[in-house]
C-alpha positions as protocol buffer text, in pm:
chain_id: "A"
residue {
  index: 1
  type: UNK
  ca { x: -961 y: 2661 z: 15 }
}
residue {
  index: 2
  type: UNK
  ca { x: -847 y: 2492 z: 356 }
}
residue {
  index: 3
  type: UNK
  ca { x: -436 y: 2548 z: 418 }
}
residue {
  index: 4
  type: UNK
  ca { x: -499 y: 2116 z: 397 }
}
residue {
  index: 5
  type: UNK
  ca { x: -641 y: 2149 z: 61 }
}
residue {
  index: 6
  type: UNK
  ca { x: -378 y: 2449 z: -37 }
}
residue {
  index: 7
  type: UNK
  ca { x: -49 y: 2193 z: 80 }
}
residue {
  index: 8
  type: UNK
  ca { x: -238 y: 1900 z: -110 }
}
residue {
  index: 9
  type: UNK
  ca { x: -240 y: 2041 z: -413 }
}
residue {
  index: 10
  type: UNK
  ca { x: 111 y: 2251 z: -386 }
}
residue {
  index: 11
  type: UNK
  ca { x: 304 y: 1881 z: -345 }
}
residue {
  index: 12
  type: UNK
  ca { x: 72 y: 1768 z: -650 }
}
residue {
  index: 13
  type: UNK
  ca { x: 212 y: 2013 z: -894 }
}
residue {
  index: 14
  type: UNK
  ca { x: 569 y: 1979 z: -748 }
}
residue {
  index: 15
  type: UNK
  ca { x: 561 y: 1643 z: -821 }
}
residue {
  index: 16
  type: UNK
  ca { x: 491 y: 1425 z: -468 }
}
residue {
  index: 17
  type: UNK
  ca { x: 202 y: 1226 z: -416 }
}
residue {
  index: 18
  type: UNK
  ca { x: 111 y: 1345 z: -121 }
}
residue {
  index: 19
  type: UNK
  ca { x: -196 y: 1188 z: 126 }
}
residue {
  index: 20
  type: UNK
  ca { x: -440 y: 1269 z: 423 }
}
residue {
  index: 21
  type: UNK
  ca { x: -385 y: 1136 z: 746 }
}
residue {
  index: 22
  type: UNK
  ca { x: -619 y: 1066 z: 1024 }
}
residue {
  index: 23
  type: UNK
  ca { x: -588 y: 1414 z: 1122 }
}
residue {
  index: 24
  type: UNK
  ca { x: -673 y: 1549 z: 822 }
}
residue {
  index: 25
  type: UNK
  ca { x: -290 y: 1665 z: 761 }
}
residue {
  index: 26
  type: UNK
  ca { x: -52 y: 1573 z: 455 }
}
residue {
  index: 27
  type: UNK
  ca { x: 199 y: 1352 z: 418 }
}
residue {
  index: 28
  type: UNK
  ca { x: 412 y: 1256 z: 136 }
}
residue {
  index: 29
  type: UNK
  ca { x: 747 y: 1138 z: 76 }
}
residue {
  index: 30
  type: UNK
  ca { x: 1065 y: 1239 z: -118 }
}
residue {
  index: 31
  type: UNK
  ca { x: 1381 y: 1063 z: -110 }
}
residue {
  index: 32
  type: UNK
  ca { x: 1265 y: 719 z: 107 }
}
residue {
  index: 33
  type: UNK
  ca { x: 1176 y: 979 z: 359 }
}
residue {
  index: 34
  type: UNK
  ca { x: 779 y: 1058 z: 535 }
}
residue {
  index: 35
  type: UNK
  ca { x: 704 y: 1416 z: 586 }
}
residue {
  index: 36
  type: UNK
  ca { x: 462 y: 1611 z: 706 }
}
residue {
  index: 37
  type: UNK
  ca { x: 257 y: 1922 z: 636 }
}
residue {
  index: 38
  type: UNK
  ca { x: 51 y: 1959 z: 926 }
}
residue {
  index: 39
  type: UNK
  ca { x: -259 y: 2186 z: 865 }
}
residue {
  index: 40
  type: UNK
  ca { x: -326 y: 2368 z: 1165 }
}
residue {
  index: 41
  type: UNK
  ca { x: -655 y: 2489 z: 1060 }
}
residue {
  index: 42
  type: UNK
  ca { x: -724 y: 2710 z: 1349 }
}
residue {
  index: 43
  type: UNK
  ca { x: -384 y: 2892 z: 1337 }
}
residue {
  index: 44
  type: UNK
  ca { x: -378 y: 3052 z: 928 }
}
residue {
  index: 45
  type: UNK
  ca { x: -57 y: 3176 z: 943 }
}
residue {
  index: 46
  type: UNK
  ca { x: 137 y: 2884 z: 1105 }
}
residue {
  index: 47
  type: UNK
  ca { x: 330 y: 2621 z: 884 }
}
residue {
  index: 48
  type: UNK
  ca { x: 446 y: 2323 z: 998 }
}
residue {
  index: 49
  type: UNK
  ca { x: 680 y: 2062 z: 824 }
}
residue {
  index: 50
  type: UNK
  ca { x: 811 y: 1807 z: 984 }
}
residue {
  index: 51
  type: UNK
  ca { x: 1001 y: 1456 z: 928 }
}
residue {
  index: 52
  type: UNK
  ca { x: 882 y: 1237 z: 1188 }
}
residue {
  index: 53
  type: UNK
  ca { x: 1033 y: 924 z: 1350 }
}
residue {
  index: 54
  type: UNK
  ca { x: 1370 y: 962 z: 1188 }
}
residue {
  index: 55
  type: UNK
  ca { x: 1623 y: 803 z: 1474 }
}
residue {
  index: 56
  type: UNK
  ca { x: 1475 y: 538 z: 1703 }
}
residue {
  index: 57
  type: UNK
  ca { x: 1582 y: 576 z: 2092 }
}
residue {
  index: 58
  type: UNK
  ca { x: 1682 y: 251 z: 2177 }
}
residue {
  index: 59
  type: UNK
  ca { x: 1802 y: 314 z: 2559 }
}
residue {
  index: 60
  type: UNK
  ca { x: 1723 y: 519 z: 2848 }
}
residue {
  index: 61
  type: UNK
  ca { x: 2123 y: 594 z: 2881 }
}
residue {
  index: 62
  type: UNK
  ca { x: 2048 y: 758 z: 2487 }
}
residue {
  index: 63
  type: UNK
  ca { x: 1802 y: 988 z: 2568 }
}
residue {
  index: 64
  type: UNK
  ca { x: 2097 y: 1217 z: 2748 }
}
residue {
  index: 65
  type: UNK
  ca { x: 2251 y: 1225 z: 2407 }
}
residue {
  index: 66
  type: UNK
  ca { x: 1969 y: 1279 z: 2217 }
}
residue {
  index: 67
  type: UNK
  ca { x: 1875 y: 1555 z: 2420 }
}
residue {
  index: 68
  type: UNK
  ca { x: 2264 y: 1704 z: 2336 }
}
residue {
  index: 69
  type: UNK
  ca { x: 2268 y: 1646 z: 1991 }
}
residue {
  index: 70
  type: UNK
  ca { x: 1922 y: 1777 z: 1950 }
}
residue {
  index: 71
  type: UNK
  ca { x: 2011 y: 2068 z: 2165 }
}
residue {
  index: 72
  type: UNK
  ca { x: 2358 y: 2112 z: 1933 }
}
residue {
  index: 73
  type: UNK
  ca { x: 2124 y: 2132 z: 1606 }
}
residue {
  index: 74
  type: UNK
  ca { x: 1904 y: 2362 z: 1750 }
}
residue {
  index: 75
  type: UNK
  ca { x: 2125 y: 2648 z: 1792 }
}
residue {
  index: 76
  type: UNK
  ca { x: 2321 y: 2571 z: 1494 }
}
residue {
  index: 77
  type: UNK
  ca { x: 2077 y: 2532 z: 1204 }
}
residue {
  index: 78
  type: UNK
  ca { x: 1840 y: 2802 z: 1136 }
}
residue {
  index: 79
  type: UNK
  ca { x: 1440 y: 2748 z: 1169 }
}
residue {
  index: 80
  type: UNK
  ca { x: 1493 y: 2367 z: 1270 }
}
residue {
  index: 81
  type: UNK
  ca { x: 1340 y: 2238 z: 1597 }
}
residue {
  index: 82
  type: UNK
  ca { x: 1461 y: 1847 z: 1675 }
}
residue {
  index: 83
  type: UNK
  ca { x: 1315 y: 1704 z: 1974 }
}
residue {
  index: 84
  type: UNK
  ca { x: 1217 y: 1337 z: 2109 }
}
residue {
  index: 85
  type: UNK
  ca { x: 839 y: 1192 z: 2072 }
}
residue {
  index: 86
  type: UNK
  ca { x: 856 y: 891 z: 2279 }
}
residue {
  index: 87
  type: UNK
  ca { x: 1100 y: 611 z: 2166 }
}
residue {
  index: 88
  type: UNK
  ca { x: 1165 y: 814 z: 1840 }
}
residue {
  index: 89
  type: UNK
  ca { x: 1338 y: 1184 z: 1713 }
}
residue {
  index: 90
  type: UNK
  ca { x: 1142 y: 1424 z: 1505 }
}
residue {
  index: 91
  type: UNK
  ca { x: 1278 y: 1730 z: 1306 }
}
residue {
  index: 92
  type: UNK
  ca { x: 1017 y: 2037 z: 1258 }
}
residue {
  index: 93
  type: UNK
  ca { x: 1072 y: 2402 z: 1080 }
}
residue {
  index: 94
  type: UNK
  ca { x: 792 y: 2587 z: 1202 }
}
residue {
  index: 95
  type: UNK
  ca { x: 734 y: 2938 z: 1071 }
}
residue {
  index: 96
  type: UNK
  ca { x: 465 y: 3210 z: 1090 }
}
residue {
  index: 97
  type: UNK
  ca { x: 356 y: 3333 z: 677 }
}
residue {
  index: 98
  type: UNK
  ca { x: 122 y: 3569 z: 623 }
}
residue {
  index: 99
  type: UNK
  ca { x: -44 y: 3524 z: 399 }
}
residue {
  index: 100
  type: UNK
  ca { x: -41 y: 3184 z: 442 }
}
residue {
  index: 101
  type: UNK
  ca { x: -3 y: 3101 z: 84 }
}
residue {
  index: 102
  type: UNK
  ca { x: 338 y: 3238 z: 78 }
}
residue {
  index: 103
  type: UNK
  ca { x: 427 y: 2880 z: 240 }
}
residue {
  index: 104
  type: UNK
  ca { x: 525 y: 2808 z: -125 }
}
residue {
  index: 105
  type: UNK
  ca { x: 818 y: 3068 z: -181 }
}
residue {
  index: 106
  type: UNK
  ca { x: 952 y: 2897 z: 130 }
}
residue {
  index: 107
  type: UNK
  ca { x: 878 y: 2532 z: 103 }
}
residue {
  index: 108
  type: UNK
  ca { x: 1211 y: 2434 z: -76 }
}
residue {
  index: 109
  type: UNK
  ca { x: 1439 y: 2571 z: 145 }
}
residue {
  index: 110
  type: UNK
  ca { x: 1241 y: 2448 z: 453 }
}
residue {
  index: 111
  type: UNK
  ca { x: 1287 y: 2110 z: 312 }
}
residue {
  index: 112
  type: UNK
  ca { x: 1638 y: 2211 z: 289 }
}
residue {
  index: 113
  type: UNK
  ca { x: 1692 y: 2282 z: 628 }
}
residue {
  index: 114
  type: UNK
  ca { x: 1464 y: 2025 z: 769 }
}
residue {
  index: 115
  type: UNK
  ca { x: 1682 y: 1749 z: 631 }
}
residue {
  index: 116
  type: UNK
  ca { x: 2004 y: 1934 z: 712 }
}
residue {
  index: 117
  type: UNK
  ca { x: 1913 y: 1955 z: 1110 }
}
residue {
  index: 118
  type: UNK
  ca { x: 1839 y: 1609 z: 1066 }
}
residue {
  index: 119
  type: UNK
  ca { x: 2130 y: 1512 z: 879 }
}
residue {
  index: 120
  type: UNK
  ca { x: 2357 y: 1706 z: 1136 }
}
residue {
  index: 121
  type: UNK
  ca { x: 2142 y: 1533 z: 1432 }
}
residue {
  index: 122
  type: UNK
  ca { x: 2252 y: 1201 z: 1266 }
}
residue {
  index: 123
  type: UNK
  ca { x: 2609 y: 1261 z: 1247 }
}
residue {
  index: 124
  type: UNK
  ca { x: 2603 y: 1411 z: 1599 }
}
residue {
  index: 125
  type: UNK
  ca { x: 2490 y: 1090 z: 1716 }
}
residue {
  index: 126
  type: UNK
  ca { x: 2738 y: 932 z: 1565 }
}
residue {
  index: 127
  type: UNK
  ca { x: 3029 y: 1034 z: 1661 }
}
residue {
  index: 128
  type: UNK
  ca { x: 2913 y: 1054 z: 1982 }
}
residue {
  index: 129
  type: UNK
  ca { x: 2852 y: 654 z: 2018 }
}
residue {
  index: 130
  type: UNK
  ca { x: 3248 y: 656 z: 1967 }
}
């Protein structure tokens, strides 16, 4: 079974209904939110979630706060990665499991995380607009 086919089939029986991309990676959706379960066929033990396109950049003056608030939530909250993609913010948790079906024991908590980094990210910006 392909780690695409493996993810697919996890988020069936915990309930998401989860779809290919173009890629040939999974996305689904949980709380009005789009995530990500990238495959990475050619790397078995690497898993990567990620919530894409979360905060829109909407200046060229932003981007130096971005790159602090992203900064601040990357040494702060464990496993997350936030980083800019163009005009938008992404979140990631990227670990190494081996074996790579282990993702599962580990899936909620990534989640967990993945929407606390962005959550903090969020807030960050906030209060920095002030």
């Amino acid at each position: 079974m392909s780690k695409a086919e493996m993810y697919y089939e996890f988020l069936e029986q915990e309930g998401y209904v989860p779809q290919y991309d173009g890629d040939g990676d999974i996305i689904f959706k949980k709380e009005g939110l789009t995530y990500i379960a990238f495959a990475s066929e050619d790397d078995a033990e690497f898993f990567r979630l990620a919530l894409p396109s979360f905060w829109s950049i909407k200046s060229e003056e932003e981007i130096v706060r971005v790159l602090a608030a992203a900064a601040a939530v990357n040494a702060e909250v464990k496993v997350v990665k936030v980083f800019p993609v163009g005009e938008w913010v992404w979140a990631a948790v990227e670990l190494l499991i081996d074996p790579p079906e282990s993702f599962a024991a580990v899936f909620p908590r990534a989640m967990r995380l993945l929407r606390l980094g962005a959550e903090r990210f969020v807030d960050t910006m906030r209060e920095t607009a002030r």
